[in-house]
C-alpha atoms as an extended CHARMM CRD file, in Angstrom:
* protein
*
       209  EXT
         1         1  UNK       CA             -7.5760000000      -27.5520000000      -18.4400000000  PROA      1               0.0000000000
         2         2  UNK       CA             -4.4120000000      -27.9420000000      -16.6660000000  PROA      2               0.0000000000
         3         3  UNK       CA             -4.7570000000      -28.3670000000      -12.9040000000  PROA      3               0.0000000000
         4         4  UNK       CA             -1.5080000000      -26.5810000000      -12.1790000000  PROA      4               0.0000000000
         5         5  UNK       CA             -2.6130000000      -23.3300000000      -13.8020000000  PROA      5               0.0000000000
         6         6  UNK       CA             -6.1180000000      -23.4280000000      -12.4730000000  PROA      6               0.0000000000
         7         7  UNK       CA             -4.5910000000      -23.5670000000       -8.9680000000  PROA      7               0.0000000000
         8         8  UNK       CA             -2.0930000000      -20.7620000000      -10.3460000000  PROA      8               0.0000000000
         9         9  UNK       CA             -4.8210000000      -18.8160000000      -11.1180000000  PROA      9               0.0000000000
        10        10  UNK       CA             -6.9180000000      -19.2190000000       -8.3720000000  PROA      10              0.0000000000
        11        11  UNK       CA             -3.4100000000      -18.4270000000       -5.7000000000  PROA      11              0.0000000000
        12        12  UNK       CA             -3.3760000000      -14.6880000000       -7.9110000000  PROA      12              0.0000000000
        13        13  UNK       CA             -6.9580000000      -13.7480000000       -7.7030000000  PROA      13              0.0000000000
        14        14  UNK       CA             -7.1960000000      -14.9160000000       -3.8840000000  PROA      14              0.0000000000
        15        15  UNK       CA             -4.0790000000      -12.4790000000       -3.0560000000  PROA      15              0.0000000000
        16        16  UNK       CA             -5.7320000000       -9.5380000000       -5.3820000000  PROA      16              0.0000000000
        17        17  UNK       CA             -9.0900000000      -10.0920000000       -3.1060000000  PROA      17              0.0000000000
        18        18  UNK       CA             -7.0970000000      -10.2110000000        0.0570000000  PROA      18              0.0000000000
        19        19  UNK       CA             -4.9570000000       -6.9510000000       -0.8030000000  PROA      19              0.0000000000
        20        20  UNK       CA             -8.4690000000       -5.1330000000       -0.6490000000  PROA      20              0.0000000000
        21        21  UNK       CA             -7.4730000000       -2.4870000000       -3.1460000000  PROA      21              0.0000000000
        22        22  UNK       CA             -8.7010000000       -3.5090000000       -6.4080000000  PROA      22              0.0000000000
        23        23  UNK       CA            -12.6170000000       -3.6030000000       -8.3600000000  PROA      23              0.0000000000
        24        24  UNK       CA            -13.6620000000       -7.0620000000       -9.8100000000  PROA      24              0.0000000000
        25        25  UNK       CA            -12.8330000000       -5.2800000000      -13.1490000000  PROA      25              0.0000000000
        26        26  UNK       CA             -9.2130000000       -4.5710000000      -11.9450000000  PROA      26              0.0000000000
        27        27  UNK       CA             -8.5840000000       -7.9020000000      -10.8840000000  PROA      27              0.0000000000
        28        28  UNK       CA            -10.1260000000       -9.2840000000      -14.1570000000  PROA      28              0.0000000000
        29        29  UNK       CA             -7.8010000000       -6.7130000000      -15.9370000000  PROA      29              0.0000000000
        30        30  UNK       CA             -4.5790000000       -7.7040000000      -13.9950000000  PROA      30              0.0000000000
        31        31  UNK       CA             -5.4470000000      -11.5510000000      -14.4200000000  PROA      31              0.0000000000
        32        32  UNK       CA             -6.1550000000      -11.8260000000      -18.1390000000  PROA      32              0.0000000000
        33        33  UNK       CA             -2.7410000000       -9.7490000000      -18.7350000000  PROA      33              0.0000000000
        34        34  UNK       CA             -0.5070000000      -12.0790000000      -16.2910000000  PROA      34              0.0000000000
        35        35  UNK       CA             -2.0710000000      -15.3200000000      -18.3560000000  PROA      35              0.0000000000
        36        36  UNK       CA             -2.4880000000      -13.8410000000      -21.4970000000  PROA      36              0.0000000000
        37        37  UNK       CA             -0.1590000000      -16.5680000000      -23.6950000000  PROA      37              0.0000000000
        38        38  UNK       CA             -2.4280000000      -19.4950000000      -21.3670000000  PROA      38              0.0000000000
        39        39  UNK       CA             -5.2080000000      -18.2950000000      -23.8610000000  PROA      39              0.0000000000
        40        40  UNK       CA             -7.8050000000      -18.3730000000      -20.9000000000  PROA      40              0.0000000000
        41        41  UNK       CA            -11.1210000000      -17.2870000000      -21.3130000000  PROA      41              0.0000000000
        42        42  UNK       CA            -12.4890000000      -14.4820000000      -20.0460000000  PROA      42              0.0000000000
        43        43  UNK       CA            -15.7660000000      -16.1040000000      -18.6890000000  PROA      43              0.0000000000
        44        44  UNK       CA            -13.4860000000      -18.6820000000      -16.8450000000  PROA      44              0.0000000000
        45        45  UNK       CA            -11.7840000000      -16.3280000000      -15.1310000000  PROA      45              0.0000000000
        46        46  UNK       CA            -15.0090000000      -14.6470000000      -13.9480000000  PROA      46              0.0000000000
        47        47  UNK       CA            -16.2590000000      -17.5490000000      -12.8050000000  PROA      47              0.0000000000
        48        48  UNK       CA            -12.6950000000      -18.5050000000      -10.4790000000  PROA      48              0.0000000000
        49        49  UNK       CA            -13.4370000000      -14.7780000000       -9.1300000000  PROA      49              0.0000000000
        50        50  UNK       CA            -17.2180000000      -15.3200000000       -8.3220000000  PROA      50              0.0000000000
        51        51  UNK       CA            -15.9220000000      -18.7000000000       -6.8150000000  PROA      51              0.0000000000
        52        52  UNK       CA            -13.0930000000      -16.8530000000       -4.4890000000  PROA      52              0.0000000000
        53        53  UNK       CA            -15.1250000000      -14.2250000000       -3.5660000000  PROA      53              0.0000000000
        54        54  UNK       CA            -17.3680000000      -16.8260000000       -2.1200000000  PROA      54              0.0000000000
        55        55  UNK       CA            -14.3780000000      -18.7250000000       -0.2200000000  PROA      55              0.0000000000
        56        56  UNK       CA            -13.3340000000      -15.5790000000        1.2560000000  PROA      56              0.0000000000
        57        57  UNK       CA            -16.3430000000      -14.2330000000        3.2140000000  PROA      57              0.0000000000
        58        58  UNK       CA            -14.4680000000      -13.4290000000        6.3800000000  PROA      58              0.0000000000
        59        59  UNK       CA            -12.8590000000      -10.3210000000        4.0660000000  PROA      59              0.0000000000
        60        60  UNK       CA            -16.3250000000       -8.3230000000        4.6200000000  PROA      60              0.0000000000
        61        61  UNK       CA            -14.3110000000       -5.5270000000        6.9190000000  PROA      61              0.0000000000
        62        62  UNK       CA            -10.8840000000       -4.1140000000        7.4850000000  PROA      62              0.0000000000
        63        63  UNK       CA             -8.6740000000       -5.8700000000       10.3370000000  PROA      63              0.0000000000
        64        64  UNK       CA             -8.1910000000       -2.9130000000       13.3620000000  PROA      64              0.0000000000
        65        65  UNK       CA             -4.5600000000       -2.8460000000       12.2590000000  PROA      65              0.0000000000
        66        66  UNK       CA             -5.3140000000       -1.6660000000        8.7280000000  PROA      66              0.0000000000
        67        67  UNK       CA             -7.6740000000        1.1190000000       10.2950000000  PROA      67              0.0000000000
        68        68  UNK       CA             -4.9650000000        2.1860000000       12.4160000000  PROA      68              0.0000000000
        69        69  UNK       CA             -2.4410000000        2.3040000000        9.5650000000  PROA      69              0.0000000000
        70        70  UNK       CA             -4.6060000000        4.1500000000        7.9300000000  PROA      70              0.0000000000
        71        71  UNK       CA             -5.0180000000        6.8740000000       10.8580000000  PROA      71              0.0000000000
        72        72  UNK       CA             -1.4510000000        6.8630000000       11.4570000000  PROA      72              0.0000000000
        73        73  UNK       CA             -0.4930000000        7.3810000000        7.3050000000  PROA      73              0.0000000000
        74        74  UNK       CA             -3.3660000000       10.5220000000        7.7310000000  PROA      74              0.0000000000
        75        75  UNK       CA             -1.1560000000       11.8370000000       10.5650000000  PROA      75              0.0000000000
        76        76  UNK       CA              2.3530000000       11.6000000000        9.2890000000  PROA      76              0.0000000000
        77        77  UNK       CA              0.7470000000       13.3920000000        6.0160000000  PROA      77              0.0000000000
        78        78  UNK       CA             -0.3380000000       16.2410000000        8.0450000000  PROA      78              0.0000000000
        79        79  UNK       CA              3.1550000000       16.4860000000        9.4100000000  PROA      79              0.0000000000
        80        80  UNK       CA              4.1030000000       16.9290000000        5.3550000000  PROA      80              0.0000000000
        81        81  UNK       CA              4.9650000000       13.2030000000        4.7690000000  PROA      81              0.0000000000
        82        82  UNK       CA              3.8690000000       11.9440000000        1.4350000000  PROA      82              0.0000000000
        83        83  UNK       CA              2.3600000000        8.6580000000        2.6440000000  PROA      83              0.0000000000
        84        84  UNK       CA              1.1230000000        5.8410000000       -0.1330000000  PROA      84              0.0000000000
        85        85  UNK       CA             -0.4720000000        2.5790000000        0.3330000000  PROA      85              0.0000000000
        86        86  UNK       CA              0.1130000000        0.0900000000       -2.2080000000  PROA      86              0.0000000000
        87        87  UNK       CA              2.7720000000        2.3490000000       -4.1110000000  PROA      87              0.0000000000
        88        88  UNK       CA              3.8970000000        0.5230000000       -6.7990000000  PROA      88              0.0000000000
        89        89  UNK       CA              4.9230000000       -3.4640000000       -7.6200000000  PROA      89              0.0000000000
        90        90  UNK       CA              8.4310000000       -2.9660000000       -5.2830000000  PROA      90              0.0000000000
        91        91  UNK       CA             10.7430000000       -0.3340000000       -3.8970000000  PROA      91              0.0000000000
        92        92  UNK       CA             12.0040000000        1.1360000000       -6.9200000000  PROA      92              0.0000000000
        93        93  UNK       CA              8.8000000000        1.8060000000       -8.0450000000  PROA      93              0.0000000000
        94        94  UNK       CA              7.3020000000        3.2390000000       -4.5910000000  PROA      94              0.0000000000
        95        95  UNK       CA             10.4280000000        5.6100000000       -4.6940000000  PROA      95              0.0000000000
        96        96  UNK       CA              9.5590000000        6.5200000000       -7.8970000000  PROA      96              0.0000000000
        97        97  UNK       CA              6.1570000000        7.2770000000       -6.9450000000  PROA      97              0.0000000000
        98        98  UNK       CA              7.2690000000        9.2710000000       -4.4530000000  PROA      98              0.0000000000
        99        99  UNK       CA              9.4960000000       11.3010000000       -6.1720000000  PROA      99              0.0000000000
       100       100  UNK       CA              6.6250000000       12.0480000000       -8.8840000000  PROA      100             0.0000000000
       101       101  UNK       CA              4.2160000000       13.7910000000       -6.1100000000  PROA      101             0.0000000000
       102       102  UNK       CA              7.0800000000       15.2970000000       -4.4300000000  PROA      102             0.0000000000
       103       103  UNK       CA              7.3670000000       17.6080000000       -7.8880000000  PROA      103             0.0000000000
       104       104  UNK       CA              3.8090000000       17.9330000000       -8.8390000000  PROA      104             0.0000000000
       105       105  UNK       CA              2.7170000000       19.2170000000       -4.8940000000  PROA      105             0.0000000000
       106       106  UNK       CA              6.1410000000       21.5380000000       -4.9110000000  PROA      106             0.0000000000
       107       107  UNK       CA              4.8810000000       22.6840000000       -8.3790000000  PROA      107             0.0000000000
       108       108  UNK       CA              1.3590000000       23.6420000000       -6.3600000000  PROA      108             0.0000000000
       109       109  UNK       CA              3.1880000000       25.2260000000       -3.7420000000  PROA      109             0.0000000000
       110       110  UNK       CA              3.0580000000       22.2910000000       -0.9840000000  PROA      110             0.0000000000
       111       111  UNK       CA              6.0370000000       21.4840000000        1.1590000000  PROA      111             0.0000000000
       112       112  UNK       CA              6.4880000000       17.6930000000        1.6190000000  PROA      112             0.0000000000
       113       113  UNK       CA              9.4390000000       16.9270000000        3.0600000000  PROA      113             0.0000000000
       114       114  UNK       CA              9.8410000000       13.4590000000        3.4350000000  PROA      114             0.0000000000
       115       115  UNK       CA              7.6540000000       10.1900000000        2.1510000000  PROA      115             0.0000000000
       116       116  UNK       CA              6.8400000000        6.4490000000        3.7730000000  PROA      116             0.0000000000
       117       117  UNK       CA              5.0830000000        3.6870000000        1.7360000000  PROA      117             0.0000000000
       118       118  UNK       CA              4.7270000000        0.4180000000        1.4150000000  PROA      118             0.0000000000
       119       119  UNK       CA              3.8780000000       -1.9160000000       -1.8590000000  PROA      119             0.0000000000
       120       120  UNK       CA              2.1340000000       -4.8220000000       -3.2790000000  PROA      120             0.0000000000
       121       121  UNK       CA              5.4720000000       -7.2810000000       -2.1960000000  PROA      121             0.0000000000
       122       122  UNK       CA              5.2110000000       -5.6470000000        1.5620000000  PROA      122             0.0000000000
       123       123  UNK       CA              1.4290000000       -6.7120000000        1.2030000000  PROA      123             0.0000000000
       124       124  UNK       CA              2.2300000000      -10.0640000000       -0.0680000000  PROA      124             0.0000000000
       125       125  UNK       CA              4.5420000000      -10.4970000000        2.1340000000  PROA      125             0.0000000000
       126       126  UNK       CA              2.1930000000       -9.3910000000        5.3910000000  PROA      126             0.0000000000
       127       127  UNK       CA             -0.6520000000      -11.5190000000        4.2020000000  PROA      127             0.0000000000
       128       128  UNK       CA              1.7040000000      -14.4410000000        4.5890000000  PROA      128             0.0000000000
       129       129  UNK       CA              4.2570000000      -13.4600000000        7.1830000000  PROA      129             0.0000000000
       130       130  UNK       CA              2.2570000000      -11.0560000000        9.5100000000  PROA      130             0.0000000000
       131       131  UNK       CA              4.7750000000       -7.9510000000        9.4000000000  PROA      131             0.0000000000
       132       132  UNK       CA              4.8740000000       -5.3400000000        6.9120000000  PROA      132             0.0000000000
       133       133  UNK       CA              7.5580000000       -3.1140000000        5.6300000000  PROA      133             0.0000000000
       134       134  UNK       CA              7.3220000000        0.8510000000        5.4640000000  PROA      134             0.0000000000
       135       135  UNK       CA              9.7450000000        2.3650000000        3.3150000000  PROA      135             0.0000000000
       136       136  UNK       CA             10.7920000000        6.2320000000        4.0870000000  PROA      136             0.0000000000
       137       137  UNK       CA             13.3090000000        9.0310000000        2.9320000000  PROA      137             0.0000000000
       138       138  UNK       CA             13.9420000000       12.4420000000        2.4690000000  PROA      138             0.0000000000
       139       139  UNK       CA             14.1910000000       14.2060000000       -0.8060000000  PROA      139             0.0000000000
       140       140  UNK       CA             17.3840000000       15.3730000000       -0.6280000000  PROA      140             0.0000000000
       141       141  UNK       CA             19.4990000000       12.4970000000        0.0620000000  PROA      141             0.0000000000
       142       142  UNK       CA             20.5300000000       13.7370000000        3.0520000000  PROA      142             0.0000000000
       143       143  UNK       CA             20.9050000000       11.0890000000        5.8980000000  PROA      143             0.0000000000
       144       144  UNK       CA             19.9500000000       13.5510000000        8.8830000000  PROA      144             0.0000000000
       145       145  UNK       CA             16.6710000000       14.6020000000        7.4770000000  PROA      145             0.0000000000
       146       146  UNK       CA             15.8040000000       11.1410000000        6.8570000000  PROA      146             0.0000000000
       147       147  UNK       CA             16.8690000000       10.0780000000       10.2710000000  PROA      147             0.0000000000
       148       148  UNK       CA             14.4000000000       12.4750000000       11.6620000000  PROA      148             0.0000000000
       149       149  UNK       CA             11.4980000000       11.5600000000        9.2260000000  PROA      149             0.0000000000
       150       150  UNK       CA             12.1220000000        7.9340000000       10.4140000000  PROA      150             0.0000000000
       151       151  UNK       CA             11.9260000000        8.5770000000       13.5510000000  PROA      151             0.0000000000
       152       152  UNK       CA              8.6350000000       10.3290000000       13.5210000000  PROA      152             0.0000000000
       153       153  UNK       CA              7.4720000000        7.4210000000       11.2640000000  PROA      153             0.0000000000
       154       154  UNK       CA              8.2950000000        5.2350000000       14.3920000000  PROA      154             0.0000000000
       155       155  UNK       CA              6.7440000000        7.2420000000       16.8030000000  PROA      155             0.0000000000
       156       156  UNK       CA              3.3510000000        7.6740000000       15.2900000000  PROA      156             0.0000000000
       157       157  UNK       CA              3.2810000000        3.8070000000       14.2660000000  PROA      157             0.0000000000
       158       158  UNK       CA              3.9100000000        3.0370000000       17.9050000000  PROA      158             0.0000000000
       159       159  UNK       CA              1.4770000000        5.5850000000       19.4230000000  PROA      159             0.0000000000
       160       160  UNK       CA             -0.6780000000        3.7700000000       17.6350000000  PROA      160             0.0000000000
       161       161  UNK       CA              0.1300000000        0.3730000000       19.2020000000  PROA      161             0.0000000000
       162       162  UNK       CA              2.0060000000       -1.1390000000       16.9690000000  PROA      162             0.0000000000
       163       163  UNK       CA              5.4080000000       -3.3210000000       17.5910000000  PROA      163             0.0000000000
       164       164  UNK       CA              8.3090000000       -1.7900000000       15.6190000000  PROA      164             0.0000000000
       165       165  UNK       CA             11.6160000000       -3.5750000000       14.3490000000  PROA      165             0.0000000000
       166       166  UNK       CA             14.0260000000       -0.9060000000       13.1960000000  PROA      166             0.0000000000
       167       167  UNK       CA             17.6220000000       -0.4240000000       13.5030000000  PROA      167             0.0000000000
       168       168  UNK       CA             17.7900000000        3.7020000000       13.8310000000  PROA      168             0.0000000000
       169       169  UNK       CA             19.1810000000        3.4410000000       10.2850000000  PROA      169             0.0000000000
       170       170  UNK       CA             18.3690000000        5.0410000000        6.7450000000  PROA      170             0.0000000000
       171       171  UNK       CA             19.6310000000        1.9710000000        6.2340000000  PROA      171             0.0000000000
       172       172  UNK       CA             17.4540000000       -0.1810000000        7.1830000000  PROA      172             0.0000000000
       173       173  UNK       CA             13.5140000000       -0.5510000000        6.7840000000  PROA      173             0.0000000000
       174       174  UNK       CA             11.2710000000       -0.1460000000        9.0920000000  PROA      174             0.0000000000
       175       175  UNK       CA              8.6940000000       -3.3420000000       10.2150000000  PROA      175             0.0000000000
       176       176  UNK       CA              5.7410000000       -3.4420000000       11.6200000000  PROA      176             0.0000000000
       177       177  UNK       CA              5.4120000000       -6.4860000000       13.6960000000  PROA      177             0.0000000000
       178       178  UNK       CA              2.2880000000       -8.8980000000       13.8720000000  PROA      178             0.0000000000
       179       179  UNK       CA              0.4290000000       -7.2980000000       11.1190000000  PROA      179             0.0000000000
       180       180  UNK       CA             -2.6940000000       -8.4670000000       10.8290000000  PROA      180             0.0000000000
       181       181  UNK       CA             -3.7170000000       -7.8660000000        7.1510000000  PROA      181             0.0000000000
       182       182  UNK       CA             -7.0090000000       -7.4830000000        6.1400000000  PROA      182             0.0000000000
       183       183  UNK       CA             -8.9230000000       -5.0930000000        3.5310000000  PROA      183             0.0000000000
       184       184  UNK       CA            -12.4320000000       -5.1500000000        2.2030000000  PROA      184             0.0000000000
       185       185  UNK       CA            -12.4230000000       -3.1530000000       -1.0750000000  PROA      185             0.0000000000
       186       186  UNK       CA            -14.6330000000        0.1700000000       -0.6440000000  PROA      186             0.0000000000
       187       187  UNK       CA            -13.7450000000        2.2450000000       -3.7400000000  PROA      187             0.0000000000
       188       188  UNK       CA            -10.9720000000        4.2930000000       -2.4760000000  PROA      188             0.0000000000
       189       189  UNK       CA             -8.0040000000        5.1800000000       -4.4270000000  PROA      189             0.0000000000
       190       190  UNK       CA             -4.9710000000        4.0230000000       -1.7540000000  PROA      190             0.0000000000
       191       191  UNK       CA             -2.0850000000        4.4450000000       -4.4670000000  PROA      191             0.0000000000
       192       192  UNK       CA             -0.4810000000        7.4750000000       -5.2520000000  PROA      192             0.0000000000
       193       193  UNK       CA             -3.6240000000        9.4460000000       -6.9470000000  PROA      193             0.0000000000
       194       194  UNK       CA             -4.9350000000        8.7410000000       -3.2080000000  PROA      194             0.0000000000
       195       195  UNK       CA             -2.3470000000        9.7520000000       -1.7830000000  PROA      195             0.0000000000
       196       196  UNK       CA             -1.6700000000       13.1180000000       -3.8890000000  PROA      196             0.0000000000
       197       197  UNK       CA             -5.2340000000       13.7560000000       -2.6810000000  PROA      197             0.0000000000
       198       198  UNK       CA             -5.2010000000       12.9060000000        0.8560000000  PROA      198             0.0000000000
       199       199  UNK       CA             -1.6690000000       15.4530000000        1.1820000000  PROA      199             0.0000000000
       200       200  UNK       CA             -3.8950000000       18.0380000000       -0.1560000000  PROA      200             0.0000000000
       201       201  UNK       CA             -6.8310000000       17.6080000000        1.3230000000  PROA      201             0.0000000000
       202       202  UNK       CA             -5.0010000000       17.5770000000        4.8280000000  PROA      202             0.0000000000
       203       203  UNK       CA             -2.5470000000       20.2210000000        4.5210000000  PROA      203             0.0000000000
       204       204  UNK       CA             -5.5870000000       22.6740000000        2.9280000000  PROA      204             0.0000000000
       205       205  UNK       CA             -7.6550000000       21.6650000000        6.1040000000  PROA      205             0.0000000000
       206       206  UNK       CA             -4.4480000000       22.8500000000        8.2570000000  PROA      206             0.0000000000
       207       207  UNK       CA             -3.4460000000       25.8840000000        6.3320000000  PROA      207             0.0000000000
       208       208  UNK       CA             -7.3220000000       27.0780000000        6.8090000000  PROA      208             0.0000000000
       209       209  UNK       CA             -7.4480000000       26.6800000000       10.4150000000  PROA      209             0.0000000000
């Protein structure tokens, strides 16, 4: 078989293992669709994902930085901001995303006001550059609300010791600086099913106390 798509191949199912949020079965899934006219066997593809696992040992735990963005997305959702890891392919769709729990928790009587995400480009592109992009807004469209959600974005990324690049713009996204990616897969749903359960979870916790 062509040497070129082996090494294709194997470059997909290393970044799937690295992104730490998909099963074997998932990453089987998303592989046989993305090659599907290469006619690849199923068994091959198996075997390149036994073989990467292998090559990839030091992925056994998350990196502190993960953990913290973790902590910190758990915080901004009990201040009523929809917060989703992995939310989508790109932007639009995050937004999208966003928009979609934004009606169903309004239709259960929540009150987000504001959402921050980042998506499987942002990982990408923190697994290669070491800084990742959170996304934010408002659902309103209006510029002063999502000012303010920014802002608190900012200051519970930084309390949690991370470097910030952000222009104090709706504008403009914020960055994480020196983002040290790294995710072991444990089972957890980090898209937006997580995150529709995580808002709820929190919020009920809050509204009980």
């Amino acid at each position: 078989m062509d040497k070129e798509l082996i090494d294709e191949i194997n470059y997909e199912i290393q970044v799937l293992i690295k992104i730490g949020f998909y099963s074997d079965d998932e990453i089987l899934e998303i592989i046989d669709d993305e090659f599907i006219e290469e006619d690849i066997s199923k068994d091959l593809i198996s075997n390149l994902l036994l073989e990467n696992k292998e090559n990839l040992e030091e992925l056994k735990e998350d990196s502190d930085d993960f953990i913290k963005l973790s902590k910190a997305f758990d915080d901004l959702t009990k201040e009523k901001i929809i917060s989703i890891h992995n939310a989508g392919y790109d932007i639009e769709e995050g937004i999208q995303d966003s928009f979609e729990l934004f009606t169903h928790l309004k239709n259960n009587k929540y009150e987000p006001i504001g959402f921050c995400f980042y998506t499987f480009e942002d990982i990408e592109n923190a697994i290669e550059e070491n800084a990742l992009n959170i996304a934010f807004g408002d659902f309103e469209y209006d510029e002063e609300k999502g000012l303010k959600i920014a802002k608190k974005i900012v200051k519970v990324l930084k309390d949690y010791g991370f470097e910030i690049n952000w222009g104090e713009s709706v504008d403009e996204i914020i960055e994480i600086e020196n983002f040290n990616w790294k995710k072991k897969y444990d089972g957890k749903d980090y898209s937006m099913d997580g995150a529709l359960e995580d808002f709820i979870r929190l919020n009920s916790e809050e509204n009980e106390q």
